[in-house]
Amino acid sequence: MASAPDVLPQAIPEAAAPQVVPDPLATTPLATAPRSPEETRAAMQMAAGTISFVLKNLRTPGQPWPTELLINADNMVSTPEGQALFQIPVGTTGGYARSTSGENYRLTITDDSSGAGVTFDSATGLVTNN
């Protein structure tokens, strides 16, 4: 078999790759297993610690703590100015009380079903179990 010196071989066209169409995103939330009391307490402790940490970083030294904190329908805690702090666990309730001088505050998160809770006190800087 002889080949012509200046003639390039013809390319064989490849089959087009199949189009991959992603599945639509799930629109129903995945069911979650109930938390144990220890997991609930750990989640509340983490939320209280994170909220206090973010709040401290937003505060200008010498400025009083906010007069109140707000919780929306998604359990997101925020300042009155709209600064999101952290989301408390589902099935819990948050409470916030500031001293009259504005120098200290207490943040409490309570499990609605068991009544167990945690408190962060800015005077001590500790999260304690209730």
Tab-separated table of N, CA, C and O in Angstrom:
chain	number	residue	atom	x	y	z
A	1	MET	N	0.853	-1.150	0.000
A	1	MET	CA	0.000	0.000	0.000
A	1	MET	C	0.904	1.219	0.000
A	1	MET	O	1.837	1.309	0.758
A	2	ALA	N	0.635	2.158	-0.831
A	2	ALA	CA	1.435	3.361	-0.978
A	2	ALA	C	0.636	4.551	-0.519
A	2	ALA	O	-0.568	4.585	-0.654
A	3	SER	N	1.329	5.553	0.034
A	3	SER	CA	0.623	6.761	0.455
A	3	SER	C	1.197	7.933	-0.294
A	3	SER	O	2.377	7.965	-0.612
A	4	ALA	N	0.349	8.881	-0.561
A	4	ALA	CA	0.799	10.094	-1.247
A	4	ALA	C	1.538	10.951	-0.237
A	4	ALA	O	1.084	11.116	0.884
A	5	PRO	N	2.707	11.516	-0.565
A	5	PRO	CA	3.524	12.225	0.391
A	5	PRO	C	2.909	13.502	0.960
A	5	PRO	O	3.158	13.847	2.097
A	6	ASP	N	2.118	14.243	0.256
A	6	ASP	CA	1.581	15.520	0.747
A	6	ASP	C	0.099	15.446	1.095
A	6	ASP	O	-0.556	16.462	1.207
A	7	VAL	N	-0.428	14.287	1.311
A	7	VAL	CA	-1.852	14.149	1.597
A	7	VAL	C	-1.996	13.693	3.049
A	7	VAL	O	-1.416	12.692	3.450
A	8	LEU	N	-2.747	14.460	3.825
A	8	LEU	CA	-2.993	14.122	5.225
A	8	LEU	C	-4.153	13.143	5.329
A	8	LEU	O	-5.113	13.223	4.559
A	9	PRO	N	-4.071	12.210	6.255
A	9	PRO	CA	-5.193	11.290	6.419
A	9	PRO	C	-6.431	12.035	6.925
A	9	PRO	O	-6.328	13.024	7.625
A	10	GLN	N	-7.591	11.573	6.556
A	10	GLN	CA	-8.871	12.163	6.975
A	10	GLN	C	-9.154	11.785	8.428
A	10	GLN	O	-8.939	10.651	8.832
A	11	ALA	N	-9.587	12.753	9.206
A	11	ALA	CA	-9.970	12.487	10.596
A	11	ALA	C	-11.340	11.841	10.637
A	11	ALA	O	-12.220	12.213	9.869
A	12	ILE	N	-11.485	10.896	11.506
A	12	ILE	CA	-12.781	10.254	11.664
A	12	ILE	C	-13.528	11.023	12.747
A	12	ILE	O	-13.022	11.185	13.865
A	13	PRO	N	-14.698	11.559	12.420
A	13	PRO	CA	-15.429	12.341	13.427
A	13	PRO	C	-15.835	11.453	14.608
A	13	PRO	O	-16.242	10.317	14.433
A	14	GLU	N	-15.640	12.017	15.816
A	14	GLU	CA	-16.019	11.293	17.029
A	14	GLU	C	-17.492	11.525	17.317
A	14	GLU	O	-18.056	12.553	16.942
A	15	ALA	N	-18.083	10.586	18.019
A	15	ALA	CA	-19.475	10.751	18.422
A	15	ALA	C	-19.548	11.844	19.478
A	15	ALA	O	-18.659	11.979	20.314
A	16	ALA	N	-20.579	12.638	19.425
A	16	ALA	CA	-20.753	13.721	20.405
A	16	ALA	C	-20.942	13.113	21.784
A	16	ALA	O	-21.623	12.105	21.955
A	17	ALA	N	-20.310	13.739	22.778
A	17	ALA	CA	-20.442	13.272	24.159
A	17	ALA	C	-21.866	13.518	24.633
A	17	ALA	O	-22.469	14.538	24.310
A	18	PRO	N	-22.427	12.578	25.376
A	18	PRO	CA	-23.801	12.794	25.859
A	18	PRO	C	-23.849	13.967	26.825
A	18	PRO	O	-22.924	14.193	27.586
A	19	GLN	N	-24.917	14.717	26.762
A	19	GLN	CA	-25.113	15.846	27.672
A	19	GLN	C	-25.539	15.313	29.034
A	19	GLN	O	-26.435	14.495	29.132
A	20	VAL	N	-24.873	15.783	30.082
A	20	VAL	CA	-25.235	15.397	31.442
A	20	VAL	C	-26.105	16.503	32.013
A	20	VAL	O	-25.683	17.652	32.097
A	21	VAL	N	-27.308	16.157	32.378
A	21	VAL	CA	-28.239	17.121	32.957
A	21	VAL	C	-28.330	16.820	34.443
A	21	VAL	O	-28.705	15.716	34.834
A	22	PRO	N	-27.932	17.795	35.293
A	22	PRO	CA	-27.980	17.524	36.735
A	22	PRO	C	-29.413	17.371	37.215
A	22	PRO	O	-30.344	17.947	36.660
A	23	ASP	N	-29.567	16.543	38.227
A	23	ASP	CA	-30.878	16.391	38.848
A	23	ASP	C	-31.253	17.702	39.513
A	23	ASP	O	-30.388	18.411	40.031
A	24	PRO	N	-32.530	18.057	39.518
A	24	PRO	CA	-32.925	19.283	40.225
A	24	PRO	C	-32.637	19.135	41.715
A	24	PRO	O	-32.635	18.030	42.253
A	25	LEU	N	-32.379	20.258	42.367
A	25	LEU	CA	-32.108	20.252	43.802
A	25	LEU	C	-33.329	19.776	44.569
A	25	LEU	O	-34.458	20.045	44.183
A	26	ALA	N	-33.077	19.081	45.632
A	26	ALA	CA	-34.172	18.619	46.481
A	26	ALA	C	-34.902	19.826	47.060
A	26	ALA	O	-34.277	20.804	47.459
A	27	THR	N	-36.203	19.765	47.069
A	27	THR	CA	-36.978	20.890	47.593
A	27	THR	C	-37.558	20.596	48.967
A	27	THR	O	-38.159	21.457	49.571
A	28	THR	N	-37.395	19.378	49.445
A	28	THR	CA	-37.884	19.060	50.775
A	28	THR	C	-36.687	18.848	51.693
A	28	THR	O	-35.695	18.245	51.295
A	29	PRO	N	-36.761	19.347	52.907
A	29	PRO	CA	-35.616	19.184	53.815
A	29	PRO	C	-35.419	17.718	54.181
A	29	PRO	O	-36.364	16.948	54.246
A	30	LEU	N	-34.179	17.366	54.398
A	30	LEU	CA	-33.867	16.013	54.823
A	30	LEU	C	-34.235	15.861	56.293
A	30	LEU	O	-34.025	16.766	57.096
A	31	ALA	N	-34.775	14.734	56.620
A	31	ALA	CA	-35.131	14.477	58.014
A	31	ALA	C	-33.849	14.297	58.821
A	31	ALA	O	-32.891	13.706	58.348
A	32	THR	N	-33.843	14.834	60.009
A	32	THR	CA	-32.687	14.664	60.875
A	32	THR	C	-33.095	13.871	62.101
A	32	THR	O	-34.225	13.959	62.578
A	33	ALA	N	-32.165	13.104	62.574
A	33	ALA	CA	-32.427	12.319	63.780
A	33	ALA	C	-32.497	13.249	64.974
A	33	ALA	O	-31.802	14.262	65.018
A	34	PRO	N	-33.327	12.933	65.938
A	34	PRO	CA	-33.387	13.769	67.139
A	34	PRO	C	-32.014	13.798	67.820
A	34	PRO	O	-31.285	12.817	67.811
A	35	ARG	N	-31.694	14.925	68.388
A	35	ARG	CA	-30.419	15.059	69.099
A	35	ARG	C	-30.534	14.481	70.492
A	35	ARG	O	-31.571	14.568	71.130
A	36	SER	N	-29.413	13.947	70.950
A	36	SER	CA	-29.365	13.484	72.335
A	36	SER	C	-29.264	14.726	73.227
A	36	SER	O	-28.909	15.809	72.757
A	37	PRO	N	-29.536	14.591	74.526
A	37	PRO	CA	-29.390	15.750	75.423
A	37	PRO	C	-27.972	16.326	75.401
A	37	PRO	O	-27.795	17.540	75.463
A	38	GLU	N	-26.975	15.455	75.271
A	38	GLU	CA	-25.584	15.925	75.231
A	38	GLU	C	-25.309	16.724	73.957
A	38	GLU	O	-24.627	17.748	73.992
A	39	GLU	N	-25.842	16.242	72.826
A	39	GLU	CA	-25.659	16.962	71.556
A	39	GLU	C	-26.376	18.310	71.578
A	39	GLU	O	-25.852	19.304	71.078
A	40	THR	N	-27.564	18.327	72.175
A	40	THR	CA	-28.314	19.579	72.277
A	40	THR	C	-27.557	20.585	73.131
A	40	THR	O	-27.398	21.747	72.759
A	41	ARG	N	-27.050	20.135	74.267
A	41	ARG	CA	-26.304	21.036	75.148
A	41	ARG	C	-25.042	21.532	74.444
A	41	ARG	O	-24.710	22.713	74.524
A	42	ALA	N	-24.335	20.658	73.744
A	42	ALA	CA	-23.119	21.068	73.025
A	42	ALA	C	-23.452	22.094	71.942
A	42	ALA	O	-22.716	23.076	71.760
A	43	ALA	N	-24.565	21.902	71.240
A	43	ALA	CA	-24.969	22.861	70.202
A	43	ALA	C	-25.327	24.210	70.815
A	43	ALA	O	-24.998	25.266	70.260
A	44	MET	N	-25.979	24.192	71.971
A	44	MET	CA	-26.325	25.447	72.650
A	44	MET	C	-25.072	26.148	73.150
A	44	MET	O	-24.956	27.374	73.050
A	45	GLN	N	-24.119	25.387	73.697
A	45	GLN	CA	-22.863	25.973	74.172
A	45	GLN	C	-22.102	26.617	73.015
A	45	GLN	O	-21.581	27.725	73.142
A	46	MET	N	-22.045	25.909	71.873
A	46	MET	CA	-21.348	26.444	70.711
A	46	MET	C	-22.021	27.731	70.229
A	46	MET	O	-21.354	28.716	69.916
A	47	ALA	N	-23.341	27.725	70.187
A	47	ALA	CA	-24.067	28.914	69.734
A	47	ALA	C	-23.821	30.093	70.675
A	47	ALA	O	-23.544	31.205	70.220
A	48	ALA	N	-23.901	29.863	71.977
A	48	ALA	CA	-23.685	30.951	72.943
A	48	ALA	C	-22.266	31.496	72.827
A	48	ALA	O	-22.055	32.713	72.841
A	49	GLY	N	-21.292	30.609	72.728
A	49	GLY	CA	-19.907	31.046	72.597
A	49	GLY	C	-19.650	31.804	71.302
A	49	GLY	O	-18.952	32.824	71.299
A	50	THR	N	-20.232	31.328	70.213
A	50	THR	CA	-20.034	31.995	68.925
A	50	THR	C	-20.709	33.356	68.900
A	50	THR	O	-20.125	34.338	68.429
A	51	ILE	N	-21.932	33.432	69.408
A	51	ILE	CA	-22.641	34.722	69.449
A	51	ILE	C	-21.836	35.732	70.258
A	51	ILE	O	-21.637	36.870	69.833
A	52	SER	N	-21.349	35.316	71.424
A	52	SER	CA	-20.586	36.252	72.263
A	52	SER	C	-19.279	36.664	71.588
A	52	SER	O	-18.872	37.825	71.676
A	53	PHE	N	-18.624	35.737	70.895
A	53	PHE	CA	-17.376	36.050	70.195
A	53	PHE	C	-17.613	37.068	69.079
A	53	PHE	O	-16.898	38.065	68.972
A	54	VAL	N	-18.629	36.830	68.258
A	54	VAL	CA	-18.928	37.747	67.150
A	54	VAL	C	-19.361	39.098	67.692
A	54	VAL	O	-18.938	40.151	67.197
A	55	LEU	N	-20.196	39.084	68.734
A	55	LEU	CA	-20.659	40.337	69.334
A	55	LEU	C	-19.484	41.151	69.873
A	55	LEU	O	-19.410	42.370	69.673
A	56	LYS	N	-18.542	40.477	70.515
A	56	LYS	CA	-17.361	41.158	71.044
A	56	LYS	C	-16.533	41.778	69.919
A	56	LYS	O	-16.016	42.897	70.049
A	57	ASN	N	-16.409	41.067	68.799
A	57	ASN	CA	-15.631	41.587	67.672
A	57	ASN	C	-16.312	42.752	66.960
A	57	ASN	O	-15.640	43.558	66.317
A	58	LEU	N	-17.627	42.848	67.063
A	58	LEU	CA	-18.354	43.964	66.458
A	58	LEU	C	-18.347	45.210	67.334
A	58	LEU	O	-18.550	46.319	66.848
A	59	ARG	N	-18.101	45.020	68.609
A	59	ARG	CA	-18.200	46.117	69.581
A	59	ARG	C	-16.950	46.990	69.549
A	59	ARG	O	-15.831	46.500	69.541
A	60	THR	N	-17.165	48.279	69.551
A	60	THR	CA	-16.075	49.248	69.690
A	60	THR	C	-15.738	49.355	71.166
A	60	THR	O	-16.641	49.470	72.002
A	61	PRO	N	-14.445	49.298	71.539
A	61	PRO	CA	-14.090	49.401	72.965
A	61	PRO	C	-14.712	50.638	73.612
A	61	PRO	O	-14.722	51.723	73.041
A	62	GLY	N	-15.251	50.439	74.810
A	62	GLY	CA	-15.883	51.531	75.541
A	62	GLY	C	-17.349	51.725	75.196
A	62	GLY	O	-18.063	52.421	75.906
A	63	GLN	N	-17.792	51.140	74.111
A	63	GLN	CA	-19.188	51.258	73.697
A	63	GLN	C	-20.033	50.279	74.520
A	63	GLN	O	-19.583	49.170	74.820
A	64	PRO	N	-21.261	50.646	74.904
A	64	PRO	CA	-22.100	49.700	75.647
A	64	PRO	C	-22.530	48.535	74.752
A	64	PRO	O	-22.552	48.657	73.527
A	65	TRP	N	-22.859	47.417	75.387
A	65	TRP	CA	-23.399	46.282	74.651
A	65	TRP	C	-24.775	46.661	74.110
A	65	TRP	O	-25.409	47.586	74.619
A	66	PRO	N	-25.270	45.967	73.083
A	66	PRO	CA	-26.609	46.305	72.550
A	66	PRO	C	-27.680	46.219	73.631
A	66	PRO	O	-27.564	45.434	74.580
A	67	THR	N	-28.705	47.017	73.485
A	67	THR	CA	-29.812	46.987	74.444
A	67	THR	C	-30.632	45.709	74.297
A	67	THR	O	-31.275	45.277	75.252
A	68	GLU	N	-30.614	45.127	73.096
A	68	GLU	CA	-31.355	43.892	72.849
A	68	GLU	C	-30.708	43.131	71.694
A	68	GLU	O	-29.933	43.698	70.928
A	69	LEU	N	-31.028	41.858	71.597
A	69	LEU	CA	-30.677	41.040	70.446
A	69	LEU	C	-31.976	40.501	69.875
A	69	LEU	O	-32.940	40.277	70.610
A	70	LEU	N	-32.010	40.289	68.583
A	70	LEU	CA	-33.221	39.847	67.906
A	70	LEU	C	-33.026	38.441	67.362
A	70	LEU	O	-31.914	38.072	66.971
A	71	ILE	N	-34.102	37.661	67.300
A	71	ILE	CA	-34.075	36.319	66.731
A	71	ILE	C	-35.165	36.262	65.667
A	71	ILE	O	-36.334	36.530	65.960
A	72	ASN	N	-34.778	35.898	64.420
A	72	ASN	CA	-35.782	35.830	63.358
A	72	ASN	C	-36.401	34.428	63.290
A	72	ASN	O	-36.087	33.550	64.098
A	73	ALA	N	-37.256	34.202	62.307
A	73	ALA	CA	-37.964	32.932	62.162
A	73	ALA	C	-37.023	31.761	61.892
A	73	ALA	O	-37.374	30.606	62.134
A	74	ASP	N	-35.821	32.030	61.379
A	74	ASP	CA	-34.832	30.986	61.113
A	74	ASP	C	-33.880	30.774	62.282
A	74	ASP	O	-32.848	30.123	62.130
A	75	ASN	N	-34.198	31.359	63.437
A	75	ASN	CA	-33.375	31.289	64.653
A	75	ASN	C	-32.037	31.999	64.532
A	75	ASN	O	-31.108	31.704	65.278
A	76	MET	N	-31.922	32.928	63.589
A	76	MET	CA	-30.699	33.725	63.453
A	76	MET	C	-30.762	34.873	64.444
A	76	MET	O	-31.728	35.630	64.485
A	77	VAL	N	-29.719	34.988	65.256
A	77	VAL	CA	-29.621	36.061	66.241
A	77	VAL	C	-28.890	37.222	65.580
A	77	VAL	O	-27.878	37.031	64.907
A	78	SER	N	-29.404	38.433	65.781
A	78	SER	CA	-28.766	39.613	65.192
A	78	SER	C	-28.896	40.804	66.132
A	78	SER	O	-29.694	40.796	67.064
A	79	THR	N	-28.093	41.810	65.846
A	79	THR	CA	-28.166	43.060	66.599
A	79	THR	C	-29.325	43.883	66.050
A	79	THR	O	-29.807	43.621	64.941
A	80	PRO	N	-29.773	44.906	66.783
A	80	PRO	CA	-30.835	45.773	66.263
A	80	PRO	C	-30.443	46.452	64.943
A	80	PRO	O	-31.298	46.806	64.148
A	81	GLU	N	-29.137	46.614	64.700
A	81	GLU	CA	-28.661	47.239	63.456
A	81	GLU	C	-28.648	46.260	62.285
A	81	GLU	O	-28.331	46.635	61.161
A	82	GLY	N	-28.961	44.981	62.551
A	82	GLY	CA	-29.029	43.995	61.481
A	82	GLY	C	-27.777	43.154	61.294
A	82	GLY	O	-27.695	42.395	60.333
A	83	GLN	N	-26.818	43.240	62.202
A	83	GLN	CA	-25.609	42.415	62.110
A	83	GLN	C	-25.945	40.991	62.566
A	83	GLN	O	-26.278	40.761	63.719
A	84	ALA	N	-25.866	40.022	61.637
A	84	ALA	CA	-26.123	38.625	61.984
A	84	ALA	C	-24.987	38.113	62.861
A	84	ALA	O	-23.813	38.345	62.573
A	85	LEU	N	-25.339	37.418	63.937
A	85	LEU	CA	-24.342	36.908	64.879
A	85	LEU	C	-24.143	35.407	64.727
A	85	LEU	O	-23.045	34.936	64.508
A	86	PHE	N	-25.205	34.624	64.866
A	86	PHE	CA	-25.139	33.175	64.734
A	86	PHE	C	-26.548	32.633	64.898
A	86	PHE	O	-27.405	33.265	65.518
A	87	GLN	N	-26.775	31.439	64.405
A	87	GLN	CA	-28.084	30.805	64.496
A	87	GLN	C	-28.122	29.883	65.709
A	87	GLN	O	-27.236	29.041	65.885
A	88	ILE	N	-29.151	30.051	66.549
A	88	ILE	CA	-29.300	29.142	67.679
A	88	ILE	C	-29.966	27.858	67.168
A	88	ILE	O	-30.644	27.861	66.149
A	89	PRO	N	-29.754	26.728	67.868
A	89	PRO	CA	-30.313	25.464	67.395
A	89	PRO	C	-31.837	25.489	67.313
A	89	PRO	O	-32.509	26.161	68.092
A	90	VAL	N	-32.367	24.726	66.357
A	90	VAL	CA	-33.809	24.565	66.234
A	90	VAL	C	-34.327	23.937	67.524
A	90	VAL	O	-33.676	23.065	68.097
A	91	GLY	N	-35.460	24.398	67.993
A	91	GLY	CA	-36.042	23.855	69.215
A	91	GLY	C	-35.505	24.492	70.480
A	91	GLY	O	-35.692	23.959	71.575
A	92	THR	N	-34.821	25.637	70.331
A	92	THR	CA	-34.324	26.358	71.499
A	92	THR	C	-34.861	27.779	71.486
A	92	THR	O	-35.328	28.271	70.460
A	93	THR	N	-34.769	28.422	72.625
A	93	THR	CA	-35.203	29.807	72.789
A	93	THR	C	-34.035	30.604	73.352
A	93	THR	O	-33.310	30.105	74.217
A	94	GLY	N	-33.863	31.815	72.866
A	94	GLY	CA	-32.785	32.669	73.343
A	94	GLY	C	-33.304	33.790	74.212
A	94	GLY	O	-34.425	34.269	74.034
A	95	GLY	N	-32.487	34.185	75.167
A	95	GLY	CA	-32.797	35.319	76.023
A	95	GLY	C	-31.550	36.177	76.184
A	95	GLY	O	-30.424	35.669	76.149
A	96	TYR	N	-31.754	37.471	76.332
A	96	TYR	CA	-30.633	38.404	76.435
A	96	TYR	C	-31.007	39.486	77.427
A	96	TYR	O	-32.118	40.028	77.379
A	97	ALA	N	-30.110	39.779	78.348
A	97	ALA	CA	-30.328	40.860	79.308
A	97	ALA	C	-29.031	41.630	79.473
A	97	ALA	O	-27.979	41.037	79.702
A	98	ARG	N	-29.119	42.953	79.352
A	98	ARG	CA	-27.951	43.823	79.508
A	98	ARG	C	-28.057	44.548	80.838
A	98	ARG	O	-29.146	44.911	81.284
A	99	SER	N	-26.901	44.775	81.475
A	99	SER	CA	-26.905	45.542	82.719
A	99	SER	C	-27.335	46.975	82.419
A	99	SER	O	-27.214	47.451	81.290
A	100	THR	N	-27.828	47.686	83.431
A	100	THR	CA	-28.281	49.067	83.222
A	100	THR	C	-27.134	49.971	82.778
A	100	THR	O	-27.348	50.921	82.035
A	101	SER	N	-25.905	49.662	83.198
A	101	SER	CA	-24.750	50.476	82.785
A	101	SER	C	-24.321	50.173	81.355
A	101	SER	O	-23.598	50.965	80.740
A	102	GLY	N	-24.756	49.024	80.810
A	102	GLY	CA	-24.363	48.639	79.457
A	102	GLY	C	-23.008	47.975	79.382
A	102	GLY	O	-22.526	47.649	78.303
A	103	GLU	N	-22.368	47.748	80.550
A	103	GLU	CA	-21.032	47.172	80.575
A	103	GLU	C	-21.022	45.647	80.478
A	103	GLU	O	-20.006	45.065	80.106
A	104	ASN	N	-22.114	44.983	80.841
A	104	ASN	CA	-22.181	43.525	80.849
A	104	ASN	C	-23.528	43.049	80.311
A	104	ASN	O	-24.496	43.812	80.279
A	105	TYR	N	-23.535	41.784	79.929
A	105	TYR	CA	-24.792	41.170	79.488
A	105	TYR	C	-24.757	39.678	79.789
A	105	TYR	O	-23.701	39.095	80.047
A	106	ARG	N	-25.941	39.079	79.740
A	106	ARG	CA	-26.096	37.629	79.846
A	106	ARG	C	-26.920	37.161	78.659
A	106	ARG	O	-27.962	37.729	78.363
A	107	LEU	N	-26.433	36.111	78.039
A	107	LEU	CA	-27.122	35.472	76.923
A	107	LEU	C	-27.486	34.065	77.363
A	107	LEU	O	-26.614	33.318	77.823
A	108	THR	N	-28.756	33.716	77.276
A	108	THR	CA	-29.228	32.404	77.689
A	108	THR	C	-29.875	31.710	76.502
A	108	THR	O	-30.638	32.330	75.756
A	109	ILE	N	-29.563	30.429	76.332
A	109	ILE	CA	-30.210	29.605	75.310
A	109	ILE	C	-30.786	28.400	76.036
A	109	ILE	O	-30.088	27.709	76.782
A	110	THR	N	-32.091	28.152	75.827
A	110	THR	CA	-32.795	27.100	76.545
A	110	THR	C	-33.439	26.138	75.562
A	110	THR	O	-34.070	26.566	74.589
A	111	ASP	N	-33.282	24.831	75.829
A	111	ASP	CA	-33.932	23.797	75.026
A	111	ASP	C	-35.412	23.785	75.374
A	111	ASP	O	-35.783	23.633	76.541
A	112	ASP	N	-36.264	23.960	74.362
A	112	ASP	CA	-37.702	24.055	74.595
A	112	ASP	C	-38.298	22.768	75.166
A	112	ASP	O	-39.229	22.821	75.970
A	113	SER	N	-37.778	21.608	74.777
A	113	SER	CA	-38.387	20.357	75.225
A	113	SER	C	-37.934	19.932	76.620
A	113	SER	O	-38.734	19.427	77.401
A	114	SER	N	-36.691	20.130	76.964
A	114	SER	CA	-36.193	19.655	78.262
A	114	SER	C	-36.059	20.755	79.310
A	114	SER	O	-35.983	20.468	80.496
A	115	GLY	N	-35.966	22.003	78.866
A	115	GLY	CA	-35.753	23.100	79.803
A	115	GLY	C	-34.294	23.314	80.165
A	115	GLY	O	-33.961	24.257	80.869
A	116	ALA	N	-33.415	22.425	79.700
A	116	ALA	CA	-31.977	22.591	79.951
A	116	ALA	C	-31.486	23.812	79.187
A	116	ALA	O	-32.028	24.169	78.142
A	117	GLY	N	-30.464	24.444	79.717
A	117	GLY	CA	-29.977	25.635	79.044
A	117	GLY	C	-28.538	25.940	79.357
A	117	GLY	O	-27.898	25.279	80.185
A	118	VAL	N	-28.038	26.957	78.669
A	118	VAL	CA	-26.686	27.459	78.899
A	118	VAL	C	-26.757	28.979	78.976
A	118	VAL	O	-27.651	29.603	78.404
A	119	THR	N	-25.812	29.559	79.701
A	119	THR	CA	-25.759	31.013	79.836
A	119	THR	C	-24.333	31.475	79.606
A	119	THR	O	-23.394	30.905	80.151
A	120	PHE	N	-24.197	32.525	78.796
A	120	PHE	CA	-22.917	33.210	78.667
A	120	PHE	C	-23.039	34.499	79.459
A	120	PHE	O	-23.978	35.257	79.278
A	121	ASP	N	-22.066	34.765	80.331
A	121	ASP	CA	-22.024	35.993	81.127
A	121	ASP	C	-20.784	36.756	80.716
A	121	ASP	O	-19.658	36.275	80.883
A	122	SER	N	-20.965	37.975	80.189
A	122	SER	CA	-19.818	38.752	79.718
A	122	SER	C	-18.911	39.196	80.857
A	122	SER	O	-17.724	39.475	80.632
A	123	ALA	N	-19.419	39.238	82.079
A	123	ALA	CA	-18.590	39.641	83.221
A	123	ALA	C	-17.520	38.587	83.518
A	123	ALA	O	-16.400	38.936	83.892
A	124	THR	N	-17.867	37.307	83.319
A	124	THR	CA	-16.902	36.231	83.574
A	124	THR	C	-16.275	35.704	82.287
A	124	THR	O	-15.204	35.112	82.330
A	125	GLY	N	-16.969	35.893	81.166
A	125	GLY	CA	-16.486	35.350	79.894
A	125	GLY	C	-16.687	33.853	79.768
A	125	GLY	O	-16.065	33.222	78.919
A	126	LEU	N	-17.593	33.290	80.577
A	126	LEU	CA	-17.797	31.839	80.596
A	126	LEU	C	-19.205	31.462	80.144
A	126	LEU	O	-20.168	32.184	80.386
A	127	VAL	N	-19.291	30.284	79.513
A	127	VAL	CA	-20.574	29.668	79.222
A	127	VAL	C	-20.795	28.605	80.289
A	127	VAL	O	-19.947	27.740	80.490
A	128	THR	N	-21.915	28.699	80.999
A	128	THR	CA	-22.215	27.731	82.043
A	128	THR	C	-23.527	27.045	81.743
A	128	THR	O	-24.395	27.587	81.060
A	129	ASN	N	-23.688	25.819	82.281
A	129	ASN	CA	-24.922	25.062	82.127
A	129	ASN	C	-25.920	25.499	83.177
A	129	ASN	O	-25.558	25.757	84.315
A	130	ASN	N	-27.190	25.544	82.784
A	130	ASN	CA	-28.264	25.893	83.725
A	130	ASN	C	-28.932	24.619	84.206
A	130	ASN	O	-29.049	23.675	83.566
